[in-house]
C-alpha cells in the first residue's frame, strides 16, 4: 500500500477541488491510487452532494460572455466566498456563461443545455458539488441581443476575467459606429451597477410599483392639509422625482452628473450621426435577495476536527 503523503493529498485536492480530509480518505480507501481516488470522490461525494443541496448558497460569481450582437450574464452560487475563488469553480462558471449565449429561454432551459463533455449544465454543477464539496446552483441568467446594435457588459468587483460580484448587460439599438456605441454601453453598464434602476423608462415600470408609490405619496400629500388641486400638483411633482430615481434614462449619469442618461445617449447619437435606443438591461448581483445563514466558523472547524 502506498504511503498517503501530504504531497499526494495536495495533488488530489488540486486535481479535484476536494477538501483535505475527503482527499485523504479517498486515497486511503484506494491504497493511494490517484485515478481510483478521483473515482471514489465522484461516487461517494455524489451522495454527499444531495445532502449539501439543502445548504444556503448565497456566495459565488456572476459571469458574462459576449458574442456578435448578443451577451449573457449568469449567476452561479456557492456556499462560501472561498469556493468562489477556486479556479475549478471559476472555469465551470465561465463555461456556463458561454453556453448561455445560445440559450433562448429561462434558467431551467440553461440547466438542461449540453456542455462540451455531453453532460447537461445541471449535471456538470452536481458533479462539481461532489468534487468541491459545497452546495452550488445556477440561480438565474439573462441574455440580451441587439440587431442592429451592440450589447455591452461590465463586471464589478472582478474575481477573474469576465466574472465578479455584479454583472451588468445593456443592449443599444443603433446603426451607427459600433465601437463608440459599445463604449457608451459600457459606461451605462457601470452606471447601472452603481444605481440599480428598476426599468429603462417610465413606460417600462411595473404598474403595481407605480400604484403603490402613488398611494404613499397621496397619503403624504393629504397629511399636509392642502387643497385637492394643490395636492394633485404635489403628487405629480413627487412622482416625477420618483421616476428620476428609478428609471434608467431619467437618472443623473454617474459618469457625468450634469447629464441624465437620456441626454448622454442623445449626445453620443449626435456624435455618430445615428439614433441610439436602450432596448434593455440586466443587472445580476451575487446573493441578491437570498437570506444568508449565520455561520459559526469556530464550531464548523471543531466539527470537522472531530470527524477526522
XYZ file of C-alpha atoms in Angstrom:
308
model
C 0.000 0.000 0.000
C 1.354 3.384 -0.999
C 2.108 5.858 1.773
C -0.516 8.632 1.875
C 1.792 11.628 1.941
C 0.834 15.293 2.248
C 2.106 15.802 -1.304
C -0.220 13.068 -2.598
C -3.205 14.623 -0.791
C -2.275 18.053 -2.160
C -2.083 16.676 -5.716
C -5.540 15.090 -5.425
C -7.015 18.308 -3.968
C -5.570 20.356 -6.838
C -6.978 17.901 -9.379
C -10.462 17.678 -7.889
C -11.039 20.663 -5.603
C -11.990 18.262 -2.780
C -11.437 19.105 0.887
C -8.278 17.888 2.629
C -9.996 15.244 4.763
C -12.063 13.950 1.832
C -8.953 13.720 -0.355
C -7.040 11.872 2.354
C -9.905 9.429 2.913
C -10.238 8.775 -0.833
C -6.540 7.942 -1.111
C -6.681 5.730 1.974
C -9.693 3.836 0.619
C -7.976 3.286 -2.745
C -4.493 2.434 -1.445
C -3.016 5.642 -2.839
C -4.196 5.054 -6.431
C -4.745 8.601 -7.761
C -7.142 7.665 -10.564
C -9.173 5.365 -8.328
C -9.249 8.078 -5.661
C -10.753 10.520 -8.171
C -13.453 7.965 -8.987
C -14.033 7.323 -5.275
C -14.609 11.042 -4.699
C -17.096 11.227 -7.555
C -19.024 8.176 -6.393
C -19.025 8.875 -2.681
C -19.275 12.640 -2.683
C -22.035 12.385 -5.261
C -24.118 11.058 -2.361
C -22.993 13.963 -0.207
C -23.959 16.379 -2.947
C -27.627 15.627 -2.363
C -27.198 16.269 1.366
C -25.452 19.565 0.687
C -28.274 20.718 -1.580
C -30.178 21.997 1.438
C -27.391 24.342 2.489
C -27.740 28.027 1.648
C -25.655 29.023 -1.378
C -25.522 32.818 -1.253
C -21.942 33.411 -2.391
C -20.485 32.689 -5.815
C -19.944 34.632 -9.019
C -21.701 36.366 -11.883
C -20.002 35.737 -15.221
C -20.614 37.463 -18.545
C -19.975 36.243 -22.072
C -20.301 38.080 -25.392
C -20.978 37.118 -28.985
C -21.874 39.047 -32.130
C -24.769 41.299 -31.114
C -25.528 39.171 -28.066
C -24.336 38.836 -24.459
C -25.256 36.760 -21.436
C -24.803 37.006 -17.680
C -25.105 34.029 -15.313
C -25.212 33.867 -11.510
C -23.821 30.635 -10.068
C -23.937 30.379 -6.289
C -21.730 28.573 -3.794
C -21.870 28.376 -0.016
C -18.642 30.270 0.617
C -16.623 33.014 -0.997
C -13.570 30.737 -0.626
C -15.014 28.377 -3.249
C -15.825 31.367 -5.497
C -12.063 31.928 -5.675
C -11.447 28.302 -6.646
C -10.125 28.084 -10.232
C -12.143 24.936 -10.949
C -15.341 26.693 -9.855
C -14.453 29.762 -11.934
C -13.797 27.637 -15.024
C -17.211 25.996 -14.600
C -18.961 29.378 -14.262
C -17.189 30.721 -17.365
C -18.243 27.631 -19.344
C -21.875 28.036 -18.257
C -21.838 31.720 -19.299
C -20.616 30.748 -22.785
C -23.360 28.121 -23.060
C -25.949 30.738 -22.005
C -25.170 32.743 -25.168
C -27.023 30.093 -27.161
C -29.958 29.568 -24.779
C -33.189 31.372 -25.594
C -35.262 30.534 -22.542
C -35.355 30.528 -18.753
C -32.867 29.200 -16.207
C -34.352 25.700 -16.479
C -33.544 25.726 -20.203
C -29.974 26.704 -19.343
C -29.698 23.857 -16.823
C -30.871 21.427 -19.495
C -28.395 22.711 -22.105
C -25.495 20.440 -23.062
C -21.862 21.126 -22.175
C -18.882 20.216 -24.365
C -18.498 16.952 -22.422
C -22.076 15.915 -23.211
C -23.371 16.432 -19.686
C -26.148 18.928 -19.070
C -25.291 22.105 -17.162
C -27.235 20.736 -14.194
C -25.201 17.513 -14.257
C -21.964 19.499 -14.529
C -22.840 21.525 -11.431
C -23.772 18.411 -9.459
C -20.505 16.795 -10.487
C -18.589 19.805 -9.133
C -20.620 19.713 -5.906
C -19.301 16.187 -5.471
C -15.649 17.085 -6.006
C -15.501 20.564 -4.449
C -17.794 19.646 -1.553
C -20.215 22.581 -1.356
C -23.771 23.164 -2.479
C -23.849 25.102 -5.767
C -26.620 26.193 -8.046
C -27.255 28.073 -11.256
C -29.665 30.609 -9.836
C -30.518 32.872 -12.777
C -29.286 34.219 -16.069
C -30.007 36.967 -18.565
C -29.433 37.112 -22.307
C -29.781 40.271 -24.415
C -29.392 40.827 -28.130
C -29.407 43.841 -30.442
C -29.855 43.801 -34.200
C -28.665 46.194 -35.397
C -26.629 47.377 -32.466
C -24.420 46.209 -29.618
C -24.729 44.600 -26.203
C -22.216 45.940 -23.693
C -21.216 44.293 -20.434
C -19.468 45.210 -17.215
C -18.358 43.226 -14.164
C -17.884 44.889 -10.786
C -15.530 43.526 -8.100
C -13.924 41.226 -10.660
C -12.539 37.947 -9.301
C -11.299 36.811 -12.718
C -11.707 37.820 -16.352
C -15.402 38.477 -17.048
C -16.680 37.442 -13.626
C -17.257 39.093 -10.277
C -19.892 40.045 -7.715
C -22.075 42.174 -10.022
C -22.599 41.602 -13.735
C -24.440 44.056 -15.998
C -25.622 43.912 -19.607
C -27.046 46.778 -21.673
C -28.449 46.488 -25.203
C -28.211 49.505 -27.521
C -30.044 49.535 -30.839
C -28.209 51.634 -33.441
C -26.854 51.612 -36.992
C -24.006 53.926 -36.006
C -20.352 53.321 -35.123
C -20.283 50.068 -33.140
C -17.116 50.898 -31.187
C -18.471 54.225 -29.926
C -21.836 52.665 -29.150
C -20.048 49.914 -27.206
C -18.037 52.488 -25.253
C -21.251 54.297 -24.292
C -22.876 50.973 -23.452
C -20.058 50.024 -21.086
C -20.380 53.386 -19.308
C -24.116 52.844 -18.941
C -23.426 49.345 -17.557
C -21.137 50.899 -14.932
C -23.919 53.376 -14.126
C -26.456 50.536 -13.752
C -24.095 48.630 -11.431
C -23.985 51.691 -9.174
C -27.639 52.837 -9.266
C -29.617 49.594 -9.784
C -32.548 51.139 -11.705
C -35.941 49.425 -11.868
C -36.648 49.997 -15.565
C -35.341 51.646 -18.733
C -38.058 54.325 -18.818
C -41.338 55.299 -17.181
C -43.417 53.166 -19.575
C -41.447 50.049 -18.546
C -42.100 50.404 -14.826
C -44.227 47.764 -13.139
C -47.747 49.337 -12.858
C -48.165 47.806 -9.387
C -44.950 49.502 -8.260
C -46.166 52.876 -9.577
C -49.607 52.433 -7.978
C -48.054 51.650 -4.600
C -45.744 54.652 -4.797
C -48.612 56.911 -5.850
C -50.711 55.694 -2.901
C -47.920 56.509 -0.440
C -47.302 59.924 -1.994
C -51.044 60.717 -1.940
C -51.300 59.919 1.773
C -48.249 62.049 2.478
C -49.672 64.965 0.475
C -53.079 64.755 2.152
C -51.417 64.917 5.562
C -50.275 68.417 4.642
C -53.907 69.620 4.780
C -53.620 71.492 1.488
C -56.496 71.792 -1.026
C -57.103 68.979 -3.515
C -55.860 70.971 -6.534
C -52.558 71.648 -4.739
C -52.297 68.026 -3.594
C -52.697 66.890 -7.206
C -49.756 69.044 -8.287
C -47.695 67.831 -5.354
C -48.289 64.204 -6.347
C -47.293 64.869 -9.974
C -44.099 66.592 -8.862
C -43.167 63.837 -6.411
C -43.904 61.102 -8.946
C -41.569 62.801 -11.421
C -38.878 62.843 -8.751
C -39.529 59.141 -8.150
C -39.115 58.435 -11.886
C -35.781 60.254 -11.827
C -34.630 57.901 -9.080
C -35.739 54.539 -10.538
C -35.875 54.923 -14.344
C -32.507 54.479 -16.071
C -32.851 57.185 -18.718
C -34.145 59.743 -16.177
C -31.249 59.235 -13.739
C -28.281 61.584 -13.449
C -25.456 59.869 -15.331
C -22.777 58.783 -12.837
C -20.065 59.310 -15.475
C -21.196 62.930 -15.908
C -23.824 64.017 -13.338
C -24.530 67.195 -15.323
C -26.353 64.975 -17.832
C -29.143 62.451 -17.497
C -28.530 59.053 -19.107
C -31.082 60.077 -21.740
C -29.083 63.197 -22.636
C -25.794 61.295 -22.654
C -27.306 58.853 -25.171
C -28.573 61.769 -27.296
C -25.109 63.392 -27.328
C -23.418 60.177 -28.493
C -26.153 59.672 -31.114
C -25.420 63.146 -32.454
C -21.691 62.397 -32.492
C -22.067 59.178 -34.517
C -24.863 60.508 -36.715
C -27.324 57.729 -35.928
C -30.110 57.212 -33.396
C -29.368 55.130 -30.283
C -32.017 53.434 -28.195
C -31.527 51.488 -24.970
C -33.695 48.433 -25.545
C -32.969 46.597 -22.311
C -30.589 45.921 -19.451
C -29.909 43.253 -16.846
C -28.144 43.529 -13.506
C -27.253 40.400 -11.525
C -25.697 40.713 -8.082
C -24.442 37.640 -6.246
C -26.781 36.547 -3.468
C -29.254 39.373 -4.047
C -32.480 38.570 -2.187
C -31.103 35.413 -0.528
C -31.325 35.253 3.254
C -27.863 34.215 4.361
C -27.249 31.759 7.171
C -25.165 32.876 10.134
C -22.188 30.541 10.200
C -20.181 29.818 13.351
C -16.838 29.048 11.716
C -15.187 28.034 15.003
C -17.908 25.422 15.580
C -17.619 24.238 11.968
C -13.852 23.753 12.260
C -14.308 21.945 15.583
C -16.882 19.628 13.992
C -14.517 18.824 11.112
C -11.735 18.079 13.608
C -13.956 15.596 15.484
C -14.807 13.836 12.194
C -11.143 13.368 11.402
